[in-house]
CSV table of C-alpha atoms and ligand atoms in Angstrom, one decimal:
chain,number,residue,atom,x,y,z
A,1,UNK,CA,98.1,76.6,119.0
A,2,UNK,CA,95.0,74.6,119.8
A,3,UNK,CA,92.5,77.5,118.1
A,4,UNK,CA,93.2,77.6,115.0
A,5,UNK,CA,94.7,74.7,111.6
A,6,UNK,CA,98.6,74.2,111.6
A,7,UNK,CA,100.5,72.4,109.0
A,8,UNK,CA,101.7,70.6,111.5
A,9,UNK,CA,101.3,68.1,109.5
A,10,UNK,CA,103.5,68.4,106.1
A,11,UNK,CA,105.9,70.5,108.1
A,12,UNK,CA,109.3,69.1,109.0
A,13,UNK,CA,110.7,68.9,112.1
A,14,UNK,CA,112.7,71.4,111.8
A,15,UNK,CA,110.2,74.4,110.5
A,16,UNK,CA,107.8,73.2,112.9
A,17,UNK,CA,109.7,73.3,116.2
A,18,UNK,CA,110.1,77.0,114.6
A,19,UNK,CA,106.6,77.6,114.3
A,20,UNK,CA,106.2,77.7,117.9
A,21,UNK,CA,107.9,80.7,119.2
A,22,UNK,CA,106.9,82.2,115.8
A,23,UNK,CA,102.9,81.8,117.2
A,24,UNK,CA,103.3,82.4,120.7
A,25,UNK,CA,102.1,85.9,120.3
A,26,UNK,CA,99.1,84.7,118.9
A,27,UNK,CA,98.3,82.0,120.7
A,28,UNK,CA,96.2,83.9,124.0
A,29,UNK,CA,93.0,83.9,122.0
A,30,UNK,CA,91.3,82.6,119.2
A,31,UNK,CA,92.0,83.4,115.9
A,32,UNK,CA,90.2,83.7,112.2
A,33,UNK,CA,91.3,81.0,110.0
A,34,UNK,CA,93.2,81.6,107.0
A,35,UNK,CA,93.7,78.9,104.2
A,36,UNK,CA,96.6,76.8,104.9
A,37,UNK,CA,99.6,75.6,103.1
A,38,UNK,CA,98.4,71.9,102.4
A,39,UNK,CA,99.9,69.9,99.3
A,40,UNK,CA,97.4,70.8,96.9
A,41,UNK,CA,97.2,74.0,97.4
A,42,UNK,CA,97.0,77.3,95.5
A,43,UNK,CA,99.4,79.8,95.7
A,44,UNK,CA,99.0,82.7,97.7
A,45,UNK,CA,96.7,84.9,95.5
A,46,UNK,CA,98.6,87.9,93.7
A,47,UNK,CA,96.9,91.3,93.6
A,48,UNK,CA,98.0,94.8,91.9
A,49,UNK,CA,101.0,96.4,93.2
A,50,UNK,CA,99.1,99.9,92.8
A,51,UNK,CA,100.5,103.5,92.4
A,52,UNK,CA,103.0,103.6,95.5
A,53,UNK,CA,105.6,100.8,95.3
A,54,UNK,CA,108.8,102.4,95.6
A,55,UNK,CA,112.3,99.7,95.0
A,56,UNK,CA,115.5,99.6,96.8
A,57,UNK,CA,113.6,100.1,100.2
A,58,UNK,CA,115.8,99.9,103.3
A,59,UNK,CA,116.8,96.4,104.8
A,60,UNK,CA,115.2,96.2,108.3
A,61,UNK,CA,112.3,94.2,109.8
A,62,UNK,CA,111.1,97.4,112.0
A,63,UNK,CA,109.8,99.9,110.7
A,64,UNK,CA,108.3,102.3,113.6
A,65,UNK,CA,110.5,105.5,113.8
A,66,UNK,CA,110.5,107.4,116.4
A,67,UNK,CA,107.2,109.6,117.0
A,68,UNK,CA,105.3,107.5,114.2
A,69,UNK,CA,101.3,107.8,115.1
A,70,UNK,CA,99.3,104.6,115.1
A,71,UNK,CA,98.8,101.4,117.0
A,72,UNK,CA,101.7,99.1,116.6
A,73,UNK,CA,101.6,95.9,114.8
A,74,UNK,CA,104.2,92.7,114.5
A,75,UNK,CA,103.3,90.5,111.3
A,76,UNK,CA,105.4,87.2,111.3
A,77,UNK,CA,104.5,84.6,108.8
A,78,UNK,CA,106.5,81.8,106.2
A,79,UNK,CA,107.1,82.1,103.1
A,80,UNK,CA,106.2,78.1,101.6
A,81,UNK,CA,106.6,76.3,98.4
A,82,UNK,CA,103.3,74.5,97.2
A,83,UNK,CA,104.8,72.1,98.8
A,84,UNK,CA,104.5,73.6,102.4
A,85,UNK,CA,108.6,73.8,102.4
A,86,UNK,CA,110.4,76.9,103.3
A,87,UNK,CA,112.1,79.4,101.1
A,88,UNK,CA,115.0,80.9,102.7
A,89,UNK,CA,116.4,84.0,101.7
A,90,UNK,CA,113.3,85.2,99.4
A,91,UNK,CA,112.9,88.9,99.9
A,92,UNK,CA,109.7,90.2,101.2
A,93,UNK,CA,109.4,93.7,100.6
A,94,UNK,CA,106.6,95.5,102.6
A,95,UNK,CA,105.1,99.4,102.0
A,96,UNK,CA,102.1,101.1,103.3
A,97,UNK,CA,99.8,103.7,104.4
A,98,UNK,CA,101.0,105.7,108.1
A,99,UNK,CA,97.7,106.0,110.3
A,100,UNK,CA,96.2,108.9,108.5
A,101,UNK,CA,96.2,106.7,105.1
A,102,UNK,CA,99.5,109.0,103.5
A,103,UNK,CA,102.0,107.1,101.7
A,104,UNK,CA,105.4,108.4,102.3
A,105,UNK,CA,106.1,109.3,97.7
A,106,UNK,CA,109.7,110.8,98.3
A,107,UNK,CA,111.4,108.8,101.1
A,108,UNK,CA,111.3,105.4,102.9
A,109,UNK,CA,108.9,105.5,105.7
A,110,UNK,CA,107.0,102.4,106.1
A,111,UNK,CA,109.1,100.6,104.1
A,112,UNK,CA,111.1,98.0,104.5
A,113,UNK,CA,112.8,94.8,103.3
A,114,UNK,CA,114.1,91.7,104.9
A,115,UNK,CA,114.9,88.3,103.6
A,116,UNK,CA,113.4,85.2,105.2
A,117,UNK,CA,115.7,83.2,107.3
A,118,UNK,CA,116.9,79.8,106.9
A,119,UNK,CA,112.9,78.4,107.9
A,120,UNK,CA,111.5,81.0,105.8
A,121,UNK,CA,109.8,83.1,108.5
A,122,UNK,CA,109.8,86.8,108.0
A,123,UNK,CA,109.2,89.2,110.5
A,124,UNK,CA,108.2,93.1,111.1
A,125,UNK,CA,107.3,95.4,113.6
A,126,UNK,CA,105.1,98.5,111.8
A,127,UNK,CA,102.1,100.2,112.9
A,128,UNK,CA,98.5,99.7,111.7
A,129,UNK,CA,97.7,101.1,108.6
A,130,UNK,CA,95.2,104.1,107.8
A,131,UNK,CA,92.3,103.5,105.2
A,132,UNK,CA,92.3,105.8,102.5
A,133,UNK,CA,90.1,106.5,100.3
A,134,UNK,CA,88.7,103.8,98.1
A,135,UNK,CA,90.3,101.1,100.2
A,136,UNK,CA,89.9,99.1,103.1
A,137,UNK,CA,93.0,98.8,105.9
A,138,UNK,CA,95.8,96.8,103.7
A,139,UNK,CA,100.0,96.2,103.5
A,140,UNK,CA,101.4,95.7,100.2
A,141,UNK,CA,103.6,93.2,99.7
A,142,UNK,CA,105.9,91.5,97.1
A,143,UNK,CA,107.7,88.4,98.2
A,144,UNK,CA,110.6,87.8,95.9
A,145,UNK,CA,112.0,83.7,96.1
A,146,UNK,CA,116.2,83.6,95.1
A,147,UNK,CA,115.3,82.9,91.0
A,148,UNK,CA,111.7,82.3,91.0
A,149,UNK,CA,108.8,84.6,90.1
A,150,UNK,CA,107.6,87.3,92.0
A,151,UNK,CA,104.8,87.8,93.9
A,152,UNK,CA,103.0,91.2,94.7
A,153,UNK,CA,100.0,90.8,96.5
A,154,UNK,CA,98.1,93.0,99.5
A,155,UNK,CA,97.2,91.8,103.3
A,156,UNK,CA,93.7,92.5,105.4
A,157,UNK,CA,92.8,93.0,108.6
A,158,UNK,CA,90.1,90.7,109.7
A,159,UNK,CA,86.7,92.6,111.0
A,160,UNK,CA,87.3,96.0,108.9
A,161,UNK,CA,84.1,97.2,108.0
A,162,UNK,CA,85.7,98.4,104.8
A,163,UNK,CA,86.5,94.9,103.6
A,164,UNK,CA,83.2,94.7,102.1
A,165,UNK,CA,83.4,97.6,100.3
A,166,UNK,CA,86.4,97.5,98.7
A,167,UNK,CA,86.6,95.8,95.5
A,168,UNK,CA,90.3,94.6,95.9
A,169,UNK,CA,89.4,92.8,99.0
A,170,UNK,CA,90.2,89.0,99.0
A,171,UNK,CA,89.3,86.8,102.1
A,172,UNK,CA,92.3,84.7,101.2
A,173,UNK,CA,94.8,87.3,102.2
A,174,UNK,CA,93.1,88.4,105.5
A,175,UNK,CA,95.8,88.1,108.2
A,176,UNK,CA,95.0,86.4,111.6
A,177,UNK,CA,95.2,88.8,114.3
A,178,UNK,CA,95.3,88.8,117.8
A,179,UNK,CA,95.5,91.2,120.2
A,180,UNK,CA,98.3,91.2,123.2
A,181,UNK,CA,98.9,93.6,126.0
A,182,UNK,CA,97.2,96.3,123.7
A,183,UNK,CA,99.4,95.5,120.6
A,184,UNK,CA,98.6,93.9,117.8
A,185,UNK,CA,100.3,90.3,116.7
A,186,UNK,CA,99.4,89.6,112.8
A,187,UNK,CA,100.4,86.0,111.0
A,188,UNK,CA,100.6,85.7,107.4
A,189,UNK,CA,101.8,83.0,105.4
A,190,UNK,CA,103.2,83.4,101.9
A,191,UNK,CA,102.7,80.3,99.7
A,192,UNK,CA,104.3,80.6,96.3
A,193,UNK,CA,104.0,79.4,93.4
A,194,UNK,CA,107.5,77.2,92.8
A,195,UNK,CA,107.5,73.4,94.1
B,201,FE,FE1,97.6,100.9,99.1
């Protein structure tokens, strides 16, 4: 906890007793910084939803099946008001690329839904996507708040040499990553727009 910003501060009790477990994983080493909730804060910044957003993906926060290629990831986060207050029950809906950069067009692998629990966190287990061509290593995302507006946005890996290169990229939606016993722990936190 001592690497990196927490919101320690505008937290409340509750969420933030939460927050520990929830960056355990990522507490071994040091850690990029991403922006933080504070209370003036932006939103989390919205991005196209591109050609391969699929609805009515599956309910589950895992989304390895069995023999999936690729290194496997967990990506915990909140989803946060401006106000750095949770929003339980928003649904965030995750697709991406498998390891060789393939969407899956006619069914539902790597895709999943979940809602955020009472504290707002959110939770997967996935694999690492593939770059494709054109674009840098991303997950898509669109975090849906019970009767408030939507947000689509993507997520980056920090360190991708592709990042530069791809016009898309915002440093604002880099994850913070950390590597544990050869997997992969990644922490995103959704800010929305709604007070
Ligand atoms: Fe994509």
């Amino acid at each position: 906890m001592a690497n990196f910003p927490t919101r320690r501060s505008v937290l409340t009790t509750g969420a933030l007793a939460s927050l520990l477990p929830l960056d355990a994983a990522l507490a071994q080493v040091p850690l990029n910084p991403t922006p933080e909730c504070h209370d003036s804060d932006t939103a989390t910044v919205r991005q196209t939803e591109g050609p391969f957003f699929k609805p009515s993906s599956p309910e589950r926060a895992d989304l390895i099946e069995p023999g999936m290629a690729g290194p496997p990831i967990e990506l915990v986060g909140f989803v946060l008001t401006l106000g750095c207050r949770p929003v339980p029950d928003a649904v965030v809906d995750l697709w991406q690329a498998d390891d060789k950069g393939d969407y899956d067009n006619s069914g539902f692998r790597l895709r999943g839904h979940q809602r955020a629990d009472a504290e707002g966190r959110y939770r997967f287990r996935t694999i690492v996507p593939g770059a494709y061509e054109g674009r840098t290593r991303h997950f898509h995302v669109k975090v849906a708040p019970p009767g408030g507006r939507l947000l689509t946005t993507q997520l980056y890996f920090p360190g991708e040499p592709k990042n530069r290169k791809d016009g898309l990229f915002r440093r604002e939606l880099l994850m913070r990553t950390a590597k544990k016993k050869g997997s992969l722990a990644g922490r995103f936190d959704f800010v929305l727009d709604m007070r």
